[in-house]
Backbone as JSON, one array per atom type, in Angstrom:
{
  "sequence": "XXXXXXXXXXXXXXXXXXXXXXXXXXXXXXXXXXXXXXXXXXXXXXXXXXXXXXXXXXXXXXXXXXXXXXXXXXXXXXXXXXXXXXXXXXXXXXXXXXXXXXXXXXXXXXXXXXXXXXXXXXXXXXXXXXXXXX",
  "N": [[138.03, 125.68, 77.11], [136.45, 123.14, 74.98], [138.08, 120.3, 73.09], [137.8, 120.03, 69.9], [137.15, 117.31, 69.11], [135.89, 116.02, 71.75], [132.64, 115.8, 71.5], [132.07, 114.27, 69.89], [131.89, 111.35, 71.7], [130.33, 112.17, 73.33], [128.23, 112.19, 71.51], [127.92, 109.46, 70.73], [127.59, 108.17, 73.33], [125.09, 108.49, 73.65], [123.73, 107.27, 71.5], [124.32, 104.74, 72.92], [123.01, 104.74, 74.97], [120.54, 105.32, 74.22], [119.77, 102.99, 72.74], [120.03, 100.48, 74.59], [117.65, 101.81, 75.98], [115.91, 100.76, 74.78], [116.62, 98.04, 74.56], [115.68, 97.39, 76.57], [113.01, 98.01, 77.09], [112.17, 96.64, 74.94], [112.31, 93.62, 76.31], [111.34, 94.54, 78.55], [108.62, 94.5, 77.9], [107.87, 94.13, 75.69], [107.17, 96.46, 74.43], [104.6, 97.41, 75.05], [103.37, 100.22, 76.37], [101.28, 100.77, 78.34], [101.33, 98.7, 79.49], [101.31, 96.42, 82.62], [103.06, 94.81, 85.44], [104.27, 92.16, 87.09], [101.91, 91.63, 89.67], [100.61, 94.12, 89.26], [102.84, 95.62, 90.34], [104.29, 97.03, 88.83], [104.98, 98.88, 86.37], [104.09, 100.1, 83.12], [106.21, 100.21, 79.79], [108.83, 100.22, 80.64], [108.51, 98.74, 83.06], [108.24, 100.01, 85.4], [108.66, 99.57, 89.03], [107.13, 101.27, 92.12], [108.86, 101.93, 93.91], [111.2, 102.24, 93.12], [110.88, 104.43, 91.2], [110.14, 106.71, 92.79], [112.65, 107.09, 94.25], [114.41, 107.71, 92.15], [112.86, 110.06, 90.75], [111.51, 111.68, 93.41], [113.65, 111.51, 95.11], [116.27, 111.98, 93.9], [115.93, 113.7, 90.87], [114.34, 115.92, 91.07], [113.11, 117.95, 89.31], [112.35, 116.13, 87.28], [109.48, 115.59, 88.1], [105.88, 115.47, 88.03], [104.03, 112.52, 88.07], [103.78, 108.67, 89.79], [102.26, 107.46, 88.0], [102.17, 107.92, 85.46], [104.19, 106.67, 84.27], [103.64, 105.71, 82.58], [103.6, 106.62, 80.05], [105.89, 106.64, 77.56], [108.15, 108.58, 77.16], [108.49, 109.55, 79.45], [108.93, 108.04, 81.04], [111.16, 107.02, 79.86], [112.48, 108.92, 81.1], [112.6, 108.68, 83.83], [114.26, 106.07, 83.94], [116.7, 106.73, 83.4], [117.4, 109.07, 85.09], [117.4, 107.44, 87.68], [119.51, 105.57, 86.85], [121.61, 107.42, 86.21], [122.15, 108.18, 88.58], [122.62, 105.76, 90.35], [124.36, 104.07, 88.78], [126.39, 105.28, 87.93], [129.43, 105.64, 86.65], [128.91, 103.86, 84.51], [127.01, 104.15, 83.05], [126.95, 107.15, 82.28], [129.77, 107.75, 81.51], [131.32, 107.85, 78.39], [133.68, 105.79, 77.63], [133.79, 104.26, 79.76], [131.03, 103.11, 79.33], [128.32, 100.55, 80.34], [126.78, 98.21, 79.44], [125.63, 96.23, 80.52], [125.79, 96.08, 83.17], [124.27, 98.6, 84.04], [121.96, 97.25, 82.73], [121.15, 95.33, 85.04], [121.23, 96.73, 87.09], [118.42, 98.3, 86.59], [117.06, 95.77, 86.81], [117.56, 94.61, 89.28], [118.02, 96.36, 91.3], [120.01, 99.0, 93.32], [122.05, 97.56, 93.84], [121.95, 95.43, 91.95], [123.85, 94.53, 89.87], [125.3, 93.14, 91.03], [124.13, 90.86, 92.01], [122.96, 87.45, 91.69], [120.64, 86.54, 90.41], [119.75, 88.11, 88.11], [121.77, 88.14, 86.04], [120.44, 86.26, 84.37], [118.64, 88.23, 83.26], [120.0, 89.55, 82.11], [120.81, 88.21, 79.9], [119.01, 87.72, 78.67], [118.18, 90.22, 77.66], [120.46, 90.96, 76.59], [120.8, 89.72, 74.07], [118.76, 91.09, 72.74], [119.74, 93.95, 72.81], [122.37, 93.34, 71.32], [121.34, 92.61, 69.17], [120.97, 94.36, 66.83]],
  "CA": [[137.38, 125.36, 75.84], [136.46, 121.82, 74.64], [138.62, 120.06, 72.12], [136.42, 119.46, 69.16], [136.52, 115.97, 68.99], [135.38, 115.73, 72.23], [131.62, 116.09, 71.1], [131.85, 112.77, 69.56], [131.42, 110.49, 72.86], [128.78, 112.07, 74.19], [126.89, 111.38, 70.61], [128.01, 108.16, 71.15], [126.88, 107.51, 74.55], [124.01, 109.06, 74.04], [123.11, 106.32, 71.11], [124.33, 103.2, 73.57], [121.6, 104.63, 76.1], [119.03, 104.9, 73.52], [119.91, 101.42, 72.8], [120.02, 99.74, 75.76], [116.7, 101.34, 76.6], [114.79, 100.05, 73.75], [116.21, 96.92, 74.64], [115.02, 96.89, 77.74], [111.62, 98.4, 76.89], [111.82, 95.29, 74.2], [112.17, 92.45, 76.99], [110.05, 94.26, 79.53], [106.74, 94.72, 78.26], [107.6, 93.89, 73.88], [106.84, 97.8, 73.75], [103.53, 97.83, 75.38], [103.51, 101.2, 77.25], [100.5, 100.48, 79.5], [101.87, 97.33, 80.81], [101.0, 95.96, 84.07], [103.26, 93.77, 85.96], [104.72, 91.71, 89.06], [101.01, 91.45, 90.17], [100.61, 95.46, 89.68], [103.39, 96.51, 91.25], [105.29, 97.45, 87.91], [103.68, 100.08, 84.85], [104.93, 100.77, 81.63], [107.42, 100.0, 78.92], [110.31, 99.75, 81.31], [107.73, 97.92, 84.25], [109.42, 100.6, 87.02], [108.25, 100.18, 90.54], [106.79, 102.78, 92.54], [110.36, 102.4, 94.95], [112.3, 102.8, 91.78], [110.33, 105.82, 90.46], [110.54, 107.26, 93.97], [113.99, 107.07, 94.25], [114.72, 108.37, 90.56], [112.47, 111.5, 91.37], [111.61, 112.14, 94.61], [115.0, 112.02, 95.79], [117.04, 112.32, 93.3], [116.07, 114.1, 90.02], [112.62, 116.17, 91.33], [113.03, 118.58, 88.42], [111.26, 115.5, 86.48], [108.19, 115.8, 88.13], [105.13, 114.07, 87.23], [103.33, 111.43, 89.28], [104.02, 107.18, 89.1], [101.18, 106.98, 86.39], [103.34, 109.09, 84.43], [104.83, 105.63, 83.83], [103.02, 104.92, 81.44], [103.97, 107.49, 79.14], [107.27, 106.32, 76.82], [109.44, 109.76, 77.4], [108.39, 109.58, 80.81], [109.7, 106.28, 81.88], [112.88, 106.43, 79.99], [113.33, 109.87, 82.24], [112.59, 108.21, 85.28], [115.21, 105.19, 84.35], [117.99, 107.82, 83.02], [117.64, 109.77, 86.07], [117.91, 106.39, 88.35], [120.84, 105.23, 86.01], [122.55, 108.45, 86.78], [122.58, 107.95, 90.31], [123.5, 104.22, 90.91], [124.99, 103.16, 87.72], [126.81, 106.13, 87.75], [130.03, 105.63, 85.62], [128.57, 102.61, 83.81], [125.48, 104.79, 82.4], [127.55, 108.09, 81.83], [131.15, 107.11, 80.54], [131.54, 107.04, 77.22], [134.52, 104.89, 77.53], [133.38, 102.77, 80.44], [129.61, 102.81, 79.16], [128.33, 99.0, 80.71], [125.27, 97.71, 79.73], [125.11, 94.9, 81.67], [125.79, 97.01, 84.57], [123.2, 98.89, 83.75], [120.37, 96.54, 82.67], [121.2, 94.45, 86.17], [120.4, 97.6, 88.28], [117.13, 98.37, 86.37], [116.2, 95.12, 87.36], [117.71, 94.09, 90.43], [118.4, 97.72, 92.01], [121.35, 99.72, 92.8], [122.98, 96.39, 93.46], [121.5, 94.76, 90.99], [124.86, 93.67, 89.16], [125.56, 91.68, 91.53], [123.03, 89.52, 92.19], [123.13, 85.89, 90.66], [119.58, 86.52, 89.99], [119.79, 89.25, 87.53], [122.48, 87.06, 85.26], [119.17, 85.52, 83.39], [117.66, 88.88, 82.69], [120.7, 90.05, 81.52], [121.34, 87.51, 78.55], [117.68, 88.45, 77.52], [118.02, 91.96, 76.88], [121.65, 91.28, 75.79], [120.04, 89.49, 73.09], [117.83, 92.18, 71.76], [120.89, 94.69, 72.56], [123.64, 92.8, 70.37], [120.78, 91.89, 67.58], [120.94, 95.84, 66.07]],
  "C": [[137.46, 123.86, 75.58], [136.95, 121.76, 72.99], [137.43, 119.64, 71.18], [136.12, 118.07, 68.68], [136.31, 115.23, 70.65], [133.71, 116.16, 72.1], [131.23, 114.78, 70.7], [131.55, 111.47, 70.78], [130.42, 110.6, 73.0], [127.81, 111.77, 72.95], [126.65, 109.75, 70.86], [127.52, 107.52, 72.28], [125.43, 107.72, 74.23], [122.89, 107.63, 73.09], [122.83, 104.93, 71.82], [123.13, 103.72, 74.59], [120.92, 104.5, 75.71], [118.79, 103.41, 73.38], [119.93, 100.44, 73.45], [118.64, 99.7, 76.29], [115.71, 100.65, 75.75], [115.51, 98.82, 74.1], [115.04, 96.73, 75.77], [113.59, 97.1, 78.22], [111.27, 96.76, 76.35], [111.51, 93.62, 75.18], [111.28, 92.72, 78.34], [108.52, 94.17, 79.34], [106.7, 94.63, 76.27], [106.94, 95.12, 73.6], [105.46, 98.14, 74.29], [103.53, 99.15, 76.86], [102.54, 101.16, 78.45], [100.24, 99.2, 79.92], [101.54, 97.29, 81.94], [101.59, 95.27, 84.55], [103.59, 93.3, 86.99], [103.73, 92.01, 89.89], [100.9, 93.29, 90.53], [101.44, 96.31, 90.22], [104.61, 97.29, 90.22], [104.12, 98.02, 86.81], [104.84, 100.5, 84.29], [105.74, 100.51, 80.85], [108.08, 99.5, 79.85], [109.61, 99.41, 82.67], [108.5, 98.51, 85.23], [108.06, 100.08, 88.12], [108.34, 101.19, 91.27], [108.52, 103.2, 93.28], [111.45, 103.09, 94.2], [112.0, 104.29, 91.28], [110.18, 107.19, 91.93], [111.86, 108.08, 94.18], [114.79, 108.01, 93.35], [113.97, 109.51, 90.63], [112.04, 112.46, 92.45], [113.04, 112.54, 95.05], [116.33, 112.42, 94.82], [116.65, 113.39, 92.06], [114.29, 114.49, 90.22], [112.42, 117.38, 90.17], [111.99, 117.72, 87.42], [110.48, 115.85, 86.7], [107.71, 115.23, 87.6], [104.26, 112.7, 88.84], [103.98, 109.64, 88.52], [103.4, 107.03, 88.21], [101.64, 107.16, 85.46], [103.89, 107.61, 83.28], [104.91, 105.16, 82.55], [102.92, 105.74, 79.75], [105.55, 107.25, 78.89], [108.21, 107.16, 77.53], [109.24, 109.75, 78.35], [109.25, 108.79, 81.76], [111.05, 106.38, 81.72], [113.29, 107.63, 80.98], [114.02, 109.39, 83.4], [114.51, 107.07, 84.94], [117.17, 106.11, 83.77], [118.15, 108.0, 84.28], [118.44, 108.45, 87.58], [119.43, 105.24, 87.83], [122.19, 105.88, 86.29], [123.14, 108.3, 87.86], [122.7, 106.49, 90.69], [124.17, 103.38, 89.79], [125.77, 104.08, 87.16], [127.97, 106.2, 86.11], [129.43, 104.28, 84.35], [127.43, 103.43, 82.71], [126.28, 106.21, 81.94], [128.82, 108.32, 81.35], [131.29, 107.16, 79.27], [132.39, 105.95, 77.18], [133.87, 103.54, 78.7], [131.65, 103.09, 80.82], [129.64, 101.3, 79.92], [127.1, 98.9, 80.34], [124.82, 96.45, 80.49], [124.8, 95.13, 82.94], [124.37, 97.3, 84.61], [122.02, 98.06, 83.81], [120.32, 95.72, 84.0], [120.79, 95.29, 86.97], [118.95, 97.9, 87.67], [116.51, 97.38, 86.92], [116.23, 94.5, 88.83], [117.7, 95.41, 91.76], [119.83, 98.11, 92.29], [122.16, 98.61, 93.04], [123.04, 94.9, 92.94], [122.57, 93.57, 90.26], [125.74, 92.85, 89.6], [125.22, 90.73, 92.31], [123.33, 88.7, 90.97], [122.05, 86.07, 89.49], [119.48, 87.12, 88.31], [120.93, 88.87, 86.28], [120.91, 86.73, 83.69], [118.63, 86.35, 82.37], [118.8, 89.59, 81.51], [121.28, 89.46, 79.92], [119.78, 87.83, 77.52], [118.14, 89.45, 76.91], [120.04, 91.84, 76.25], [121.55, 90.43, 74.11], [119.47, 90.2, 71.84], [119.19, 93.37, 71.69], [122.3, 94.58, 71.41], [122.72, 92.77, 69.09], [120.83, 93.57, 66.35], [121.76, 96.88, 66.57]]
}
């Protein structure tokens, strides 16, 4: 049986994910769901690539279902980046205690070893920006 104040985390995580992805909706595409970018090779709110959206349901989480266009549909996208969150940002994305968003927003953009690339530093003070402002 679960103690009853374990119930409380997972509300809690569940808000830092919401939160994290609206940032990261906010700095990829300022909310525009049929976004286009990186010369086409990114769609939607959270600008996934097809490799990314592959990855996140083909191989990992095919219960989503759905095609890449899909992308371009809000609840769609954040599936896709949940599901790809799950699987390479494992404790960082499902933790309550060791939630990370930095973790996190560095593999959305860099991939599963996103957070530690130099690169991925830059994108991360963006969206930690919009993340800290609410």
């Amino acid at each position: 049986a679960m103690a009853q104040g374990q119930v409380v985390p997972t509300d809690k995580l569940i808000l830092k994910q919401e939160k994290l992805l609206n940032a990261l909706i906010k700095v990829e595409s300022n909310g525009n769901d049929k976004a286009i970018g990186d010369n086409g090779k990114a769609i939607g709110c959270l600008q996934i690539w097809r490799v990314y959206w592959a990855d996140a349901v083909e191989r990992s989480y095919p219960r989503i279902g759905g095609n890449y266009v899909d992308c371009m549909r809000r609840s769609y996208s954040k599936e896709v980046v949940r599901a790809y969150m799950t699987r390479y940002a494992k404790k960082a994305w499902t933790s309550p205690v060791q939630f990370d968003a930095e973790k996190c927003a560095r593999i959305h953009n860099g991939g599963p070893k996103g957070y530690r690339k130099k690169a991925t530093a830059k994108y991360w003070r963006k969206v930690r920006k919009v993340y800290n402002s609410k």
